[in-house]
Amino acid sequence: MTHIKYKTDSFPLGENQSVLDCLTGHGVPVPFSCRSGACQTCLMQATRGTPPEEAQRGLKDSLKLQNYFLACVCHPREDLEVALPSDDSQASVPATVRGLKLLNDEIMQVVLQPHAPIEYRPGQFINLFRTQALGRSYSIASVPEEDEDIHLHVRRLPQGRVSGWVHDELRTGKTVQVRGPAGDCFYVPGRAEQGLLLIGTGSGLAPLYGIIRDALRQGHSGPIRLFHGSRDRRGLYLMGELNDLVREYTNFDYVRCLSGPDVPHGYAGGRAHDVALQEQPDLKSWRIFLCGHPDMVNAAKRKAFLAGASMKDIYADAFNVSQST
Amino acid sequence: MTEKKLADWWDQTHDSLYAKLGGEAAVDAAVDIFYRKVLSDNRINRFFEGVDMDKQAAKQKSFLTMAFGGPHNYTGMDMRRGHAHLVKQGLNDSHFDAVMENLAATMKELNVPDDLIAQAAAIAESTRNDVLGR
Ligand SMILES: Cc1cc2nc3c(=O)[nH]c(=O)nc-3n(C[C@H](O)[C@H](O)[C@H](O)COP(=O)(O)OP(=O)(O)OC[C@H]3O[C@@H](n4cnc5c(N)ncnc54)[C@H](O)[C@@H]3O)c2cc1C
Ligand code: FES
Protein backbone atom coordinates (compact mmCIF):
# COMPACT_ATOMS: atom_id res chain seq x y z
CA MET A 1 0.00 0.00 0.00
CA THR A 2 1.15 3.52 -0.84
CA HIS A 3 1.91 5.86 2.06
CA ILE A 4 1.94 9.63 2.22
CA LYS A 5 4.37 11.09 4.71
CA TYR A 6 3.68 14.58 6.04
CA LYS A 7 5.94 15.99 8.72
CA THR A 8 6.28 13.13 11.24
CA ASP A 9 3.12 11.23 10.27
CA SER A 10 2.68 8.56 7.63
CA PHE A 11 -0.81 7.93 6.26
CA PRO A 12 -1.95 4.97 4.14
CA LEU A 13 -3.47 6.13 0.84
CA GLY A 14 -6.82 4.50 0.13
CA GLU A 15 -7.59 3.04 -3.26
CA ASN A 16 -8.62 5.81 -5.69
CA GLN A 17 -8.01 8.35 -2.93
CA SER A 18 -6.25 11.60 -3.77
CA VAL A 19 -3.37 12.88 -1.67
CA LEU A 20 -5.60 15.83 -0.81
CA ASP A 21 -8.42 13.65 0.54
CA CYS A 22 -5.95 11.49 2.42
CA LEU A 23 -4.29 14.45 4.14
CA THR A 24 -7.40 16.51 4.89
CA GLY A 25 -9.06 13.32 6.15
CA HIS A 26 -6.34 13.18 8.77
CA GLY A 27 -6.71 16.81 9.69
CA VAL A 28 -3.79 18.26 7.74
CA PRO A 29 -4.83 21.82 6.79
CA VAL A 30 -4.17 21.65 3.04
CA PRO A 31 -6.05 24.49 1.34
CA PHE A 32 -8.23 23.49 -1.62
CA SER A 33 -11.06 24.83 -3.71
CA CYS A 34 -11.98 23.27 -7.07
CA ARG A 35 -10.83 19.67 -6.37
CA SER A 36 -10.38 19.23 -10.10
CA GLY A 37 -6.85 20.40 -10.86
CA ALA A 38 -7.86 23.85 -12.10
CA CYS A 39 -7.28 26.38 -9.34
CA GLN A 40 -3.86 25.34 -7.98
CA THR A 41 -4.91 26.19 -4.43
CA CYS A 42 -3.85 22.72 -3.26
CA LEU A 43 -0.27 23.10 -4.49
CA MET A 44 2.19 20.89 -2.57
CA GLN A 45 5.76 19.75 -3.01
CA ALA A 46 7.12 16.22 -2.94
CA THR A 47 10.29 16.28 -0.88
CA ARG A 48 10.87 12.59 -1.53
CA GLY A 49 9.46 10.45 -4.35
CA THR A 50 8.19 11.65 -7.73
CA PRO A 51 4.64 12.89 -8.19
CA PRO A 52 2.78 11.43 -11.19
CA GLU A 53 2.75 13.51 -14.37
CA GLU A 54 -1.00 14.07 -14.34
CA ALA A 55 -0.73 15.78 -10.95
CA GLN A 56 1.59 18.38 -12.50
CA ARG A 57 -0.56 19.34 -15.48
CA GLY A 58 -0.78 23.12 -15.88
CA LEU A 59 2.12 23.91 -13.54
CA LYS A 60 5.01 26.05 -14.70
CA ASP A 61 8.07 24.04 -15.74
CA SER A 62 10.11 25.52 -12.90
CA LEU A 63 7.58 24.14 -10.43
CA LYS A 64 7.44 20.74 -12.13
CA LEU A 65 11.20 20.42 -11.86
CA GLN A 66 10.99 21.06 -8.14
CA ASN A 67 8.40 18.26 -7.80
CA TYR A 68 5.48 20.53 -7.05
CA PHE A 69 2.10 18.92 -7.70
CA LEU A 70 -1.65 19.41 -7.24
CA ALA A 71 -2.79 17.26 -4.33
CA CYS A 72 -6.43 16.98 -5.46
CA VAL A 73 -5.52 15.14 -8.66
CA CYS A 74 -2.52 13.24 -7.28
CA HIS A 75 -2.86 9.44 -7.18
CA PRO A 76 0.71 8.21 -6.70
CA ARG A 77 1.73 4.60 -7.07
CA GLU A 78 4.82 5.08 -4.93
CA ASP A 79 5.32 6.53 -1.46
CA LEU A 80 5.63 10.30 -1.29
CA GLU A 81 6.96 12.60 1.36
CA VAL A 82 5.13 15.88 0.96
CA ALA A 83 5.20 19.45 2.25
CA LEU A 84 3.05 22.54 1.95
CA PRO A 85 4.64 25.42 0.06
CA SER A 86 5.41 27.67 2.97
CA ASP A 87 8.96 28.75 3.60
CA ASP A 88 10.28 29.09 0.06
CA SER A 89 9.70 30.69 -3.33
CA GLN A 90 6.12 29.45 -3.63
CA ALA A 91 5.12 30.98 -0.34
CA SER A 92 2.39 33.57 -0.51
CA VAL A 93 3.29 37.24 -0.55
CA PRO A 94 1.53 40.00 1.37
CA ALA A 95 -0.50 42.58 -0.54
CA THR A 96 -2.22 45.75 0.63
CA VAL A 97 -5.83 46.33 -0.33
CA ARG A 98 -5.74 49.71 -2.07
CA GLY A 99 -9.39 49.89 -3.01
CA LEU A 100 -12.73 48.12 -2.99
CA LYS A 101 -15.53 49.12 -5.34
CA LEU A 102 -18.83 47.45 -6.16
CA LEU A 103 -19.06 47.07 -9.95
CA ASN A 104 -22.66 45.86 -9.66
CA ASP A 105 -24.85 44.39 -6.90
CA GLU A 106 -22.76 41.26 -6.56
CA ILE A 107 -19.29 41.90 -8.00
CA MET A 108 -16.57 43.66 -6.03
CA GLN A 109 -13.50 45.09 -7.66
CA VAL A 110 -10.52 44.43 -5.38
CA VAL A 111 -7.40 46.50 -6.01
CA LEU A 112 -4.26 44.94 -4.57
CA GLN A 113 -0.74 46.23 -4.26
CA PRO A 114 1.62 43.33 -3.63
CA HIS A 115 4.60 44.06 -1.38
CA ALA A 116 6.93 42.31 -3.80
CA PRO A 117 6.37 42.70 -7.55
CA ILE A 118 4.21 39.98 -9.14
CA GLU A 119 4.83 39.48 -12.84
CA TYR A 120 1.64 38.44 -14.55
CA ARG A 121 -0.16 38.37 -17.87
CA PRO A 122 -3.70 39.80 -17.89
CA GLY A 123 -6.11 36.87 -17.74
CA GLN A 124 -3.98 34.71 -15.46
CA PHE A 125 -5.23 34.18 -11.93
CA ILE A 126 -3.83 34.55 -8.44
CA ASN A 127 -4.84 32.77 -5.29
CA LEU A 128 -6.15 34.99 -2.54
CA PHE A 129 -5.99 33.64 1.00
CA ARG A 130 -8.39 34.46 3.79
CA THR A 131 -6.41 32.22 6.13
CA GLN A 132 -3.47 29.95 5.49
CA ALA A 133 -5.76 27.01 4.82
CA LEU A 134 -8.52 28.88 2.95
CA GLY A 135 -7.71 30.30 -0.46
CA ARG A 136 -9.53 30.86 -3.74
CA SER A 137 -8.52 31.72 -7.29
CA TYR A 138 -9.41 35.07 -8.85
CA SER A 139 -8.58 36.14 -12.36
CA ILE A 140 -6.63 39.29 -13.10
CA ALA A 141 -8.49 42.07 -14.92
CA SER A 142 -5.68 44.63 -14.85
CA VAL A 143 -2.93 45.19 -17.41
CA PRO A 144 0.53 45.77 -15.90
CA GLU A 145 1.47 48.38 -18.50
CA GLU A 146 -1.70 50.39 -17.83
CA ASP A 147 -2.69 49.74 -14.24
CA GLU A 148 -0.50 50.27 -11.24
CA ASP A 149 -2.11 47.57 -9.11
CA ILE A 150 -3.68 44.15 -9.52
CA HIS A 151 -7.45 44.23 -10.10
CA LEU A 152 -9.79 41.33 -9.31
CA HIS A 153 -13.56 41.02 -9.73
CA VAL A 154 -15.01 38.90 -6.94
CA ARG A 155 -18.59 37.73 -7.27
CA ARG A 156 -20.46 37.10 -4.04
CA LEU A 157 -21.76 33.56 -3.71
CA PRO A 158 -24.34 32.66 -1.09
CA GLN A 159 -22.45 31.49 2.02
CA GLY A 160 -19.21 31.92 0.06
CA ARG A 161 -16.41 31.68 2.58
CA VAL A 162 -13.91 33.74 0.64
CA SER A 163 -16.17 35.80 -1.62
CA GLY A 164 -18.41 36.66 1.35
CA TRP A 165 -15.37 37.71 3.36
CA VAL A 166 -14.21 39.94 0.48
CA HIS A 167 -17.60 41.64 0.30
CA ASP A 168 -18.36 41.95 4.01
CA GLU A 169 -15.10 42.09 5.93
CA LEU A 170 -12.25 43.20 3.74
CA ARG A 171 -11.32 46.88 4.13
CA THR A 172 -9.02 49.24 2.27
CA GLY A 173 -5.62 49.32 3.95
CA LYS A 174 -5.79 45.71 5.14
CA THR A 175 -3.05 43.26 4.26
CA VAL A 176 -3.90 39.92 2.63
CA GLN A 177 -1.84 36.99 1.35
CA VAL A 178 -1.70 36.13 -2.35
CA ARG A 179 0.12 33.50 -4.37
CA GLY A 180 0.73 33.13 -8.09
CA PRO A 181 0.14 34.02 -10.83
CA ALA A 182 -0.88 30.83 -12.64
CA GLY A 183 -2.90 29.79 -15.65
CA ASP A 184 -2.46 30.03 -19.39
CA CYS A 185 -5.60 31.92 -20.38
CA PHE A 186 -3.94 35.08 -21.75
CA TYR A 187 -3.12 36.88 -25.00
CA VAL A 188 0.01 35.73 -26.80
CA PRO A 189 1.30 38.28 -29.33
CA GLY A 190 1.56 37.12 -32.93
CA ARG A 191 -1.00 36.47 -35.68
CA ALA A 192 -2.30 40.00 -35.14
CA GLU A 193 -4.89 39.68 -37.90
CA GLN A 194 -6.56 36.62 -36.35
CA GLY A 195 -10.13 37.01 -35.10
CA LEU A 196 -10.53 36.84 -31.31
CA LEU A 197 -13.82 35.64 -29.85
CA LEU A 198 -14.26 36.13 -26.11
CA ILE A 199 -17.20 34.71 -24.18
CA GLY A 200 -17.74 35.26 -20.47
CA THR A 201 -20.49 34.93 -17.91
CA GLY A 202 -20.68 36.89 -14.65
CA SER A 203 -17.26 37.69 -13.20
CA GLY A 204 -15.81 35.73 -16.15
CA LEU A 205 -15.50 39.20 -17.61
CA ALA A 206 -12.51 39.86 -15.32
CA PRO A 207 -9.88 37.93 -17.29
CA LEU A 208 -11.48 38.89 -20.62
CA TYR A 209 -11.31 42.61 -19.79
CA GLY A 210 -7.58 42.19 -19.12
CA ILE A 211 -7.03 40.10 -22.26
CA ILE A 212 -8.92 42.52 -24.53
CA ARG A 213 -7.01 45.58 -23.34
CA ASP A 214 -3.74 43.64 -23.57
CA ALA A 215 -4.46 42.61 -27.18
CA LEU A 216 -5.52 46.13 -28.21
CA ARG A 217 -2.47 47.63 -26.51
CA GLN A 218 -0.22 45.23 -28.41
CA GLY A 219 -1.76 46.29 -31.72
CA HIS A 220 -4.00 43.32 -32.44
CA SER A 221 -5.64 44.26 -35.75
CA GLY A 222 -8.12 41.42 -36.37
CA PRO A 223 -11.72 41.57 -35.12
CA ILE A 224 -12.08 41.27 -31.34
CA ARG A 225 -15.60 40.26 -30.34
CA LEU A 226 -16.76 40.11 -26.73
CA PHE A 227 -19.99 38.41 -25.63
CA HIS A 228 -20.74 38.98 -21.94
CA GLY A 229 -23.70 37.18 -20.49
CA SER A 230 -25.82 37.18 -17.39
CA ARG A 231 -29.40 36.36 -16.47
CA ASP A 232 -30.54 39.93 -16.20
CA ARG A 233 -29.15 43.44 -16.52
CA ARG A 234 -28.03 43.63 -12.91
CA GLY A 235 -25.43 40.93 -13.56
CA LEU A 236 -23.63 42.94 -16.24
CA TYR A 237 -20.97 45.53 -15.45
CA LEU A 238 -18.20 47.70 -16.94
CA MET A 239 -20.65 48.63 -19.70
CA GLY A 240 -19.39 52.22 -19.84
CA GLU A 241 -15.73 51.21 -20.04
CA LEU A 242 -16.44 48.60 -22.71
CA ASN A 243 -18.50 51.00 -24.81
CA ASP A 244 -15.63 53.50 -24.59
CA LEU A 245 -13.35 50.83 -26.04
CA VAL A 246 -15.88 50.14 -28.80
CA ARG A 247 -15.78 53.84 -29.75
CA GLU A 248 -12.00 53.98 -29.58
CA TYR A 249 -11.18 50.81 -31.55
CA THR A 250 -13.03 49.97 -34.76
CA ASN A 251 -11.99 46.30 -34.57
CA PHE A 252 -13.56 45.75 -31.13
CA ASP A 253 -17.24 45.07 -30.55
CA TYR A 254 -19.23 44.07 -27.53
CA VAL A 255 -22.54 42.20 -27.26
CA ARG A 256 -24.46 42.12 -23.97
CA CYS A 257 -26.43 38.89 -23.62
CA LEU A 258 -29.31 38.25 -21.24
CA SER A 259 -30.53 34.69 -20.74
CA GLY A 260 -33.56 35.70 -18.63
CA PRO A 261 -37.04 36.50 -19.97
CA ASP A 262 -36.65 40.30 -19.96
CA VAL A 263 -34.50 41.52 -22.87
CA PRO A 264 -34.61 45.32 -23.37
CA HIS A 265 -33.55 47.05 -26.58
CA GLY A 266 -29.76 47.03 -27.05
CA TYR A 267 -29.29 43.57 -25.54
CA ALA A 268 -29.19 40.15 -27.19
CA GLY A 269 -31.54 37.47 -25.85
CA GLY A 270 -30.05 34.07 -25.05
CA ARG A 271 -27.04 32.51 -23.40
CA ALA A 272 -23.77 34.23 -24.26
CA HIS A 273 -22.22 31.28 -26.05
CA ASP A 274 -25.37 30.56 -28.06
CA VAL A 275 -25.58 34.19 -29.18
CA ALA A 276 -21.86 34.23 -30.01
CA LEU A 277 -22.06 31.10 -32.15
CA GLN A 278 -25.15 32.35 -33.95
CA GLU A 279 -23.37 35.56 -34.86
CA GLN A 280 -20.07 33.87 -35.62
CA PRO A 281 -20.93 30.39 -36.86
CA ASP A 282 -17.62 29.71 -38.62
CA LEU A 283 -14.70 29.80 -36.20
CA LYS A 284 -12.05 28.33 -38.47
CA SER A 285 -8.76 30.08 -37.62
CA TRP A 286 -10.29 32.10 -34.77
CA ARG A 287 -8.76 32.29 -31.31
CA ILE A 288 -11.27 31.70 -28.53
CA PHE A 289 -11.28 32.75 -24.85
CA LEU A 290 -13.92 31.28 -22.51
CA CYS A 291 -14.26 32.25 -18.86
CA GLY A 292 -16.83 31.89 -16.13
CA HIS A 293 -19.47 29.30 -15.33
CA PRO A 294 -18.06 25.78 -15.85
CA ASP A 295 -21.16 24.57 -17.74
CA MET A 296 -20.86 27.48 -20.18
CA VAL A 297 -17.13 26.96 -20.59
CA ASN A 298 -17.48 23.24 -21.32
CA ALA A 299 -20.41 23.63 -23.69
CA ALA A 300 -18.78 26.54 -25.50
CA LYS A 301 -15.49 24.71 -25.85
CA ARG A 302 -17.18 21.87 -27.65
CA LYS A 303 -19.29 24.17 -29.82
CA ALA A 304 -16.32 26.35 -30.76
CA PHE A 305 -14.29 23.30 -31.69
CA LEU A 306 -17.09 21.83 -33.80
CA ALA A 307 -17.47 25.26 -35.44
CA GLY A 308 -13.91 24.91 -36.73
CA ALA A 309 -11.67 26.40 -34.03
CA SER A 310 -8.49 24.45 -33.46
CA MET A 311 -8.06 22.92 -29.98
CA LYS A 312 -4.79 24.76 -29.47
CA ASP A 313 -6.55 28.08 -30.17
CA ILE A 314 -9.11 27.61 -27.40
CA TYR A 315 -8.14 29.17 -24.07
CA ALA A 316 -10.45 28.60 -21.16
CA ASP A 317 -10.81 29.10 -17.43
CA ALA A 318 -13.79 27.40 -15.87
CA PHE A 319 -14.50 29.10 -12.54
CA ASN A 320 -14.90 25.78 -10.77
CA VAL A 321 -16.44 26.15 -7.35
CA SER A 322 -16.04 23.32 -4.89
CA GLN A 323 -19.40 21.68 -4.28
CA SER A 324 -18.44 20.44 -0.82
CA THR A 325 -19.12 22.78 2.05
CA MET B 1 15.86 -13.71 -40.55
CA THR B 2 17.44 -13.44 -37.12
CA GLU B 3 15.52 -11.76 -34.39
CA LYS B 4 17.70 -8.69 -34.52
CA LYS B 5 17.15 -8.28 -38.22
CA LEU B 6 13.44 -8.82 -37.81
CA ALA B 7 13.32 -5.99 -35.30
CA ASP B 8 15.24 -3.73 -37.68
CA TRP B 9 12.89 -4.55 -40.49
CA TRP B 10 9.92 -3.77 -38.28
CA ASP B 11 11.45 -0.47 -37.21
CA GLN B 12 12.32 0.52 -40.74
CA THR B 13 8.96 -0.21 -42.28
CA HIS B 14 7.11 1.44 -39.44
CA ASP B 15 9.50 4.34 -39.21
CA SER B 16 9.08 4.88 -42.85
CA LEU B 17 5.29 4.96 -42.67
CA TYR B 18 5.52 7.61 -39.92
CA ALA B 19 8.18 9.46 -41.90
CA LYS B 20 6.25 9.20 -45.17
CA LEU B 21 3.17 10.60 -43.51
CA GLY B 22 5.19 13.53 -42.17
CA GLY B 23 5.83 12.57 -38.54
CA GLU B 24 4.53 14.62 -35.66
CA ALA B 25 3.47 17.50 -37.93
CA ALA B 26 1.14 15.11 -39.75
CA VAL B 27 -0.36 13.95 -36.48
CA ASP B 28 -0.86 17.56 -35.40
CA ALA B 29 -2.58 18.33 -38.70
CA ALA B 30 -4.80 15.28 -38.40
CA VAL B 31 -5.80 15.41 -34.75
CA ASP B 32 -8.29 18.31 -34.91
CA ILE B 33 -9.90 16.95 -38.08
CA PHE B 34 -10.16 13.45 -36.68
CA TYR B 35 -11.44 14.50 -33.25
CA ARG B 36 -14.01 16.84 -34.84
CA LYS B 37 -15.27 13.94 -37.00
CA VAL B 38 -15.53 11.66 -33.97
CA LEU B 39 -17.44 14.27 -31.91
CA SER B 40 -19.84 14.94 -34.80
CA ASP B 41 -20.46 11.25 -35.46
CA ASN B 42 -23.79 10.33 -33.89
CA ARG B 43 -22.91 6.65 -33.91
CA ILE B 44 -20.12 7.14 -31.36
CA ASN B 45 -20.17 10.62 -29.83
CA ARG B 46 -22.17 9.52 -26.80
CA PHE B 47 -19.00 7.80 -25.58
CA PHE B 48 -17.38 11.24 -25.38
CA GLU B 49 -20.14 13.05 -23.46
CA GLY B 50 -18.89 14.93 -20.45
CA VAL B 51 -15.22 14.05 -20.82
CA ASP B 52 -12.57 16.75 -20.56
CA MET B 53 -11.84 17.86 -24.11
CA ASP B 54 -8.16 18.67 -23.58
CA LYS B 55 -7.43 15.25 -22.09
CA GLN B 56 -9.49 13.62 -24.82
CA ALA B 57 -7.64 15.48 -27.59
CA ALA B 58 -4.34 14.30 -26.10
CA LYS B 59 -5.61 10.71 -26.24
CA GLN B 60 -6.67 11.13 -29.87
CA LYS B 61 -3.19 12.36 -30.59
CA SER B 62 -1.53 9.28 -29.12
CA PHE B 63 -3.98 7.06 -30.97
CA LEU B 64 -3.13 8.74 -34.29
CA THR B 65 0.59 8.59 -33.53
CA MET B 66 0.25 4.85 -33.06
CA ALA B 67 -1.87 4.39 -36.19
CA PHE B 68 0.63 6.43 -38.21
CA GLY B 69 3.37 4.03 -37.15
CA GLY B 70 5.01 6.56 -34.85
CA PRO B 71 6.64 6.14 -31.44
CA HIS B 72 4.19 5.12 -28.74
CA ASN B 73 4.17 2.90 -25.71
CA TYR B 74 0.70 1.42 -25.75
CA THR B 75 0.47 -2.22 -24.79
CA GLY B 76 -2.48 -4.49 -25.45
CA MET B 77 -3.11 -4.38 -21.69
CA ASP B 78 -3.32 -0.55 -21.71
CA MET B 79 -5.83 -0.74 -24.53
CA ARG B 80 -7.97 -3.16 -22.57
CA ARG B 81 -7.80 -1.15 -19.38
CA GLY B 82 -8.40 2.15 -21.14
CA HIS B 83 -11.56 0.97 -22.88
CA ALA B 84 -13.06 -1.39 -20.30
CA HIS B 85 -15.53 1.25 -19.03
CA LEU B 86 -16.68 1.90 -22.61
CA VAL B 87 -17.15 -1.80 -23.31
CA LYS B 88 -19.43 -1.85 -20.25
CA GLN B 89 -21.42 0.96 -21.89
CA GLY B 90 -21.87 -1.17 -24.99
CA LEU B 91 -18.83 -0.42 -27.14
CA ASN B 92 -18.77 -2.99 -29.95
CA ASP B 93 -17.52 -3.73 -33.47
CA SER B 94 -19.87 -1.26 -35.11
CA HIS B 95 -18.34 1.58 -33.05
CA PHE B 96 -14.84 0.41 -33.81
CA ASP B 97 -15.79 0.39 -37.51
CA ALA B 98 -17.03 3.98 -37.20
CA VAL B 99 -13.70 5.08 -35.75
CA MET B 100 -11.86 3.30 -38.56
CA GLU B 101 -14.04 5.14 -41.07
CA ASN B 102 -13.28 8.49 -39.45
CA LEU B 103 -9.58 7.68 -39.49
CA ALA B 104 -9.62 6.90 -43.23
CA ALA B 105 -11.77 9.95 -44.01
CA THR B 106 -9.35 12.19 -42.06
CA MET B 107 -6.38 10.91 -44.01
CA LYS B 108 -8.24 11.28 -47.31
CA GLU B 109 -9.03 14.87 -46.41
CA LEU B 110 -5.30 15.43 -45.92
CA ASN B 111 -4.61 13.92 -49.37
CA VAL B 112 -2.72 10.93 -48.01
CA PRO B 113 -2.21 8.31 -50.77
CA ASP B 114 -4.44 5.23 -50.52
CA ASP B 115 -1.63 2.73 -49.86
CA LEU B 116 -0.47 4.70 -46.79
CA ILE B 117 -4.05 4.99 -45.54
CA ALA B 118 -4.30 1.21 -45.83
CA GLN B 119 -1.08 0.75 -43.82
CA ALA B 120 -2.31 3.04 -41.03
CA ALA B 121 -5.69 1.33 -41.05
CA ALA B 122 -4.00 -2.05 -40.66
CA ILE B 123 -2.10 -0.85 -37.58
CA ALA B 124 -5.28 0.57 -36.02
CA GLU B 125 -7.17 -2.58 -36.93
CA SER B 126 -4.63 -4.68 -35.03
CA THR B 127 -5.89 -3.17 -31.74
CA ARG B 128 -9.52 -4.19 -32.30
CA ASN B 129 -9.64 -7.20 -29.98
CA ASP B 130 -7.79 -5.42 -27.18
CA VAL B 131 -10.01 -2.34 -27.44
CA LEU B 132 -13.15 -4.47 -27.38
CA GLY B 133 -11.79 -6.55 -24.50
CA ARG B 134 -11.79 -9.92 -26.26
C1 LIG C 1 -9.11 29.41 -12.45
C2 LIG C 1 -10.23 30.05 -11.66
C3 LIG C 1 -10.44 31.42 -11.76
C4 LIG C 1 -11.46 32.04 -11.04
N1 LIG C 1 -11.67 33.39 -11.19
C5 LIG C 1 -12.69 34.00 -10.52
C6 LIG C 1 -12.94 35.42 -10.69
O1 LIG C 1 -12.24 36.14 -11.41
N2 LIG C 1 -13.99 35.97 -10.00
C7 LIG C 1 -14.80 35.21 -9.20
O2 LIG C 1 -15.75 35.78 -8.62
N3 LIG C 1 -14.57 33.88 -9.02
C8 LIG C 1 -13.54 33.26 -9.65
N4 LIG C 1 -13.31 31.91 -9.46
C9 LIG C 1 -14.11 31.17 -8.44
C10 LIG C 1 -13.47 31.39 -7.06
O3 LIG C 1 -12.19 30.81 -7.03
C11 LIG C 1 -14.26 30.75 -5.89
O4 LIG C 1 -14.51 29.40 -6.18
C12 LIG C 1 -15.57 31.46 -5.60
O5 LIG C 1 -15.30 32.82 -5.28
C13 LIG C 1 -16.31 30.78 -4.45
O6 LIG C 1 -15.53 30.73 -3.30
P1 LIG C 1 -16.16 30.97 -1.85
O7 LIG C 1 -15.11 30.65 -0.84
O8 LIG C 1 -16.76 32.32 -1.78
O9 LIG C 1 -17.34 29.92 -1.80
P2 LIG C 1 -17.33 28.51 -1.01
O10 LIG C 1 -17.22 28.75 0.45
O11 LIG C 1 -16.34 27.63 -1.65
O12 LIG C 1 -18.77 27.98 -1.27
C14 LIG C 1 -19.48 28.23 -2.43
C15 LIG C 1 -20.84 27.62 -2.25
O13 LIG C 1 -21.70 28.14 -3.25
C16 LIG C 1 -22.32 27.11 -3.97
N5 LIG C 1 -22.36 27.58 -5.36
C17 LIG C 1 -21.51 27.20 -6.33
N6 LIG C 1 -21.78 27.85 -7.49
C18 LIG C 1 -22.82 28.66 -7.23
C19 LIG C 1 -23.55 29.58 -8.00
N7 LIG C 1 -23.26 29.81 -9.30
N8 LIG C 1 -24.56 30.25 -7.41
C20 LIG C 1 -24.85 30.04 -6.13
N9 LIG C 1 -24.18 29.17 -5.35
C21 LIG C 1 -23.19 28.49 -5.87
C22 LIG C 1 -21.46 25.90 -3.79
O14 LIG C 1 -22.24 24.74 -3.77
C23 LIG C 1 -20.80 26.14 -2.45
O15 LIG C 1 -21.52 25.55 -1.42
C24 LIG C 1 -12.29 31.28 -10.18
C25 LIG C 1 -12.06 29.90 -10.08
C26 LIG C 1 -11.06 29.28 -10.79
C27 LIG C 1 -10.85 27.81 -10.65
S1 FES D 1 -6.29 22.40 -8.10
FE1 FES D 1 -6.54 21.16 -6.37
S2 FES D 1 -8.15 22.07 -5.30
FE2 FES D 1 -8.07 23.18 -7.16
PDB file of N, CA and C and ligand atoms in Angstrom, chain A residues 20 32-42 70-72, ligand 2:
ATOM      1  N   LEU A  20      -4.853  14.799  -1.535  1.00  0.00           N
ATOM      2  CA  LEU A  20      -5.602  15.832  -0.807  1.00  0.00           C
ATOM      3  C   LEU A  20      -6.598  15.209   0.166  1.00  0.00           C
ATOM      4  N   PHE A  32      -7.763  24.001  -0.323  1.00  0.00           N
ATOM      5  CA  PHE A  32      -8.233  23.494  -1.621  1.00  0.00           C
ATOM      6  C   PHE A  32      -9.470  24.265  -2.009  1.00  0.00           C
ATOM      7  N   SER A  33      -9.825  24.194  -3.283  1.00  0.00           N
ATOM      8  CA  SER A  33     -11.061  24.829  -3.711  1.00  0.00           C
ATOM      9  C   SER A  33     -11.779  23.987  -4.761  1.00  0.00           C
ATOM     10  N   CYS A  34     -11.210  23.872  -5.968  1.00  0.00           N
ATOM     11  CA  CYS A  34     -11.982  23.269  -7.070  1.00  0.00           C
ATOM     12  C   CYS A  34     -12.002  21.741  -7.013  1.00  0.00           C
ATOM     13  N   ARG A  35     -10.995  21.137  -6.395  1.00  0.00           N
ATOM     14  CA  ARG A  35     -10.833  19.671  -6.366  1.00  0.00           C
ATOM     15  C   ARG A  35     -10.769  19.052  -7.749  1.00  0.00           C
ATOM     16  N   SER A  36     -10.419  19.815  -8.757  1.00  0.00           N
ATOM     17  CA  SER A  36     -10.378  19.232 -10.102  1.00  0.00           C
ATOM     18  C   SER A  36      -9.129  19.637 -10.877  1.00  0.00           C
ATOM     19  N   GLY A  37      -8.102  20.110 -10.171  1.00  0.00           N
ATOM     20  CA  GLY A  37      -6.846  20.396 -10.857  1.00  0.00           C
ATOM     21  C   GLY A  37      -6.817  21.717 -11.596  1.00  0.00           C
ATOM     22  N   ALA A  38      -7.799  22.595 -11.328  1.00  0.00           N
ATOM     23  CA  ALA A  38      -7.858  23.847 -12.099  1.00  0.00           C
ATOM     24  C   ALA A  38      -7.305  25.047 -11.351  1.00  0.00           C
ATOM     25  N   CYS A  39      -7.519  25.115 -10.035  1.00  0.00           N
ATOM     26  CA  CYS A  39      -7.277  26.382  -9.341  1.00  0.00           C
ATOM     27  C   CYS A  39      -5.898  26.480  -8.701  1.00  0.00           C
ATOM     28  N   GLN A  40      -5.209  25.383  -8.549  1.00  0.00           N
ATOM     29  CA  GLN A  40      -3.860  25.337  -7.982  1.00  0.00           C
ATOM     30  C   GLN A  40      -3.786  25.768  -6.509  1.00  0.00           C
ATOM     31  N   THR A  41      -4.917  25.836  -5.845  1.00  0.00           N
ATOM     32  CA  THR A  41      -4.909  26.187  -4.425  1.00  0.00           C
ATOM     33  C   THR A  41      -4.223  25.098  -3.602  1.00  0.00           C
ATOM     34  N   CYS A  42      -4.345  23.847  -4.050  1.00  0.00           N
ATOM     35  CA  CYS A  42      -3.854  22.723  -3.262  1.00  0.00           C
ATOM     36  C   CYS A  42      -2.405  22.365  -3.591  1.00  0.00           C
ATOM     37  N   LEU A  70      -0.319  19.036  -7.739  1.00  0.00           N
ATOM     38  CA  LEU A  70      -1.645  19.406  -7.238  1.00  0.00           C
ATOM     39  C   LEU A  70      -2.227  18.214  -6.480  1.00  0.00           C
ATOM     40  N   ALA A  71      -2.420  18.387  -5.183  1.00  0.00           N
ATOM     41  CA  ALA A  71      -2.794  17.259  -4.331  1.00  0.00           C
ATOM     42  C   ALA A  71      -4.149  16.663  -4.691  1.00  0.00           C
ATOM     43  N   CYS A  72      -5.071  17.488  -5.217  1.00  0.00           N
ATOM     44  CA  CYS A  72      -6.432  16.983  -5.456  1.00  0.00           C
ATOM     45  C   CYS A  72      -6.497  16.014  -6.631  1.00  0.00           C
TER      46      CYS A  72
HETATM   47  S1  FES C   2      -6.288  22.401  -8.101  1.00  0.00           S
HETATM   48 FE1  FES C   2      -6.542  21.162  -6.372  1.00  0.00          FE
HETATM   49  S2  FES C   2      -8.153  22.073  -5.302  1.00  0.00           S
HETATM   50 FE2  FES C   2      -8.068  23.181  -7.163  1.00  0.00          FE
END
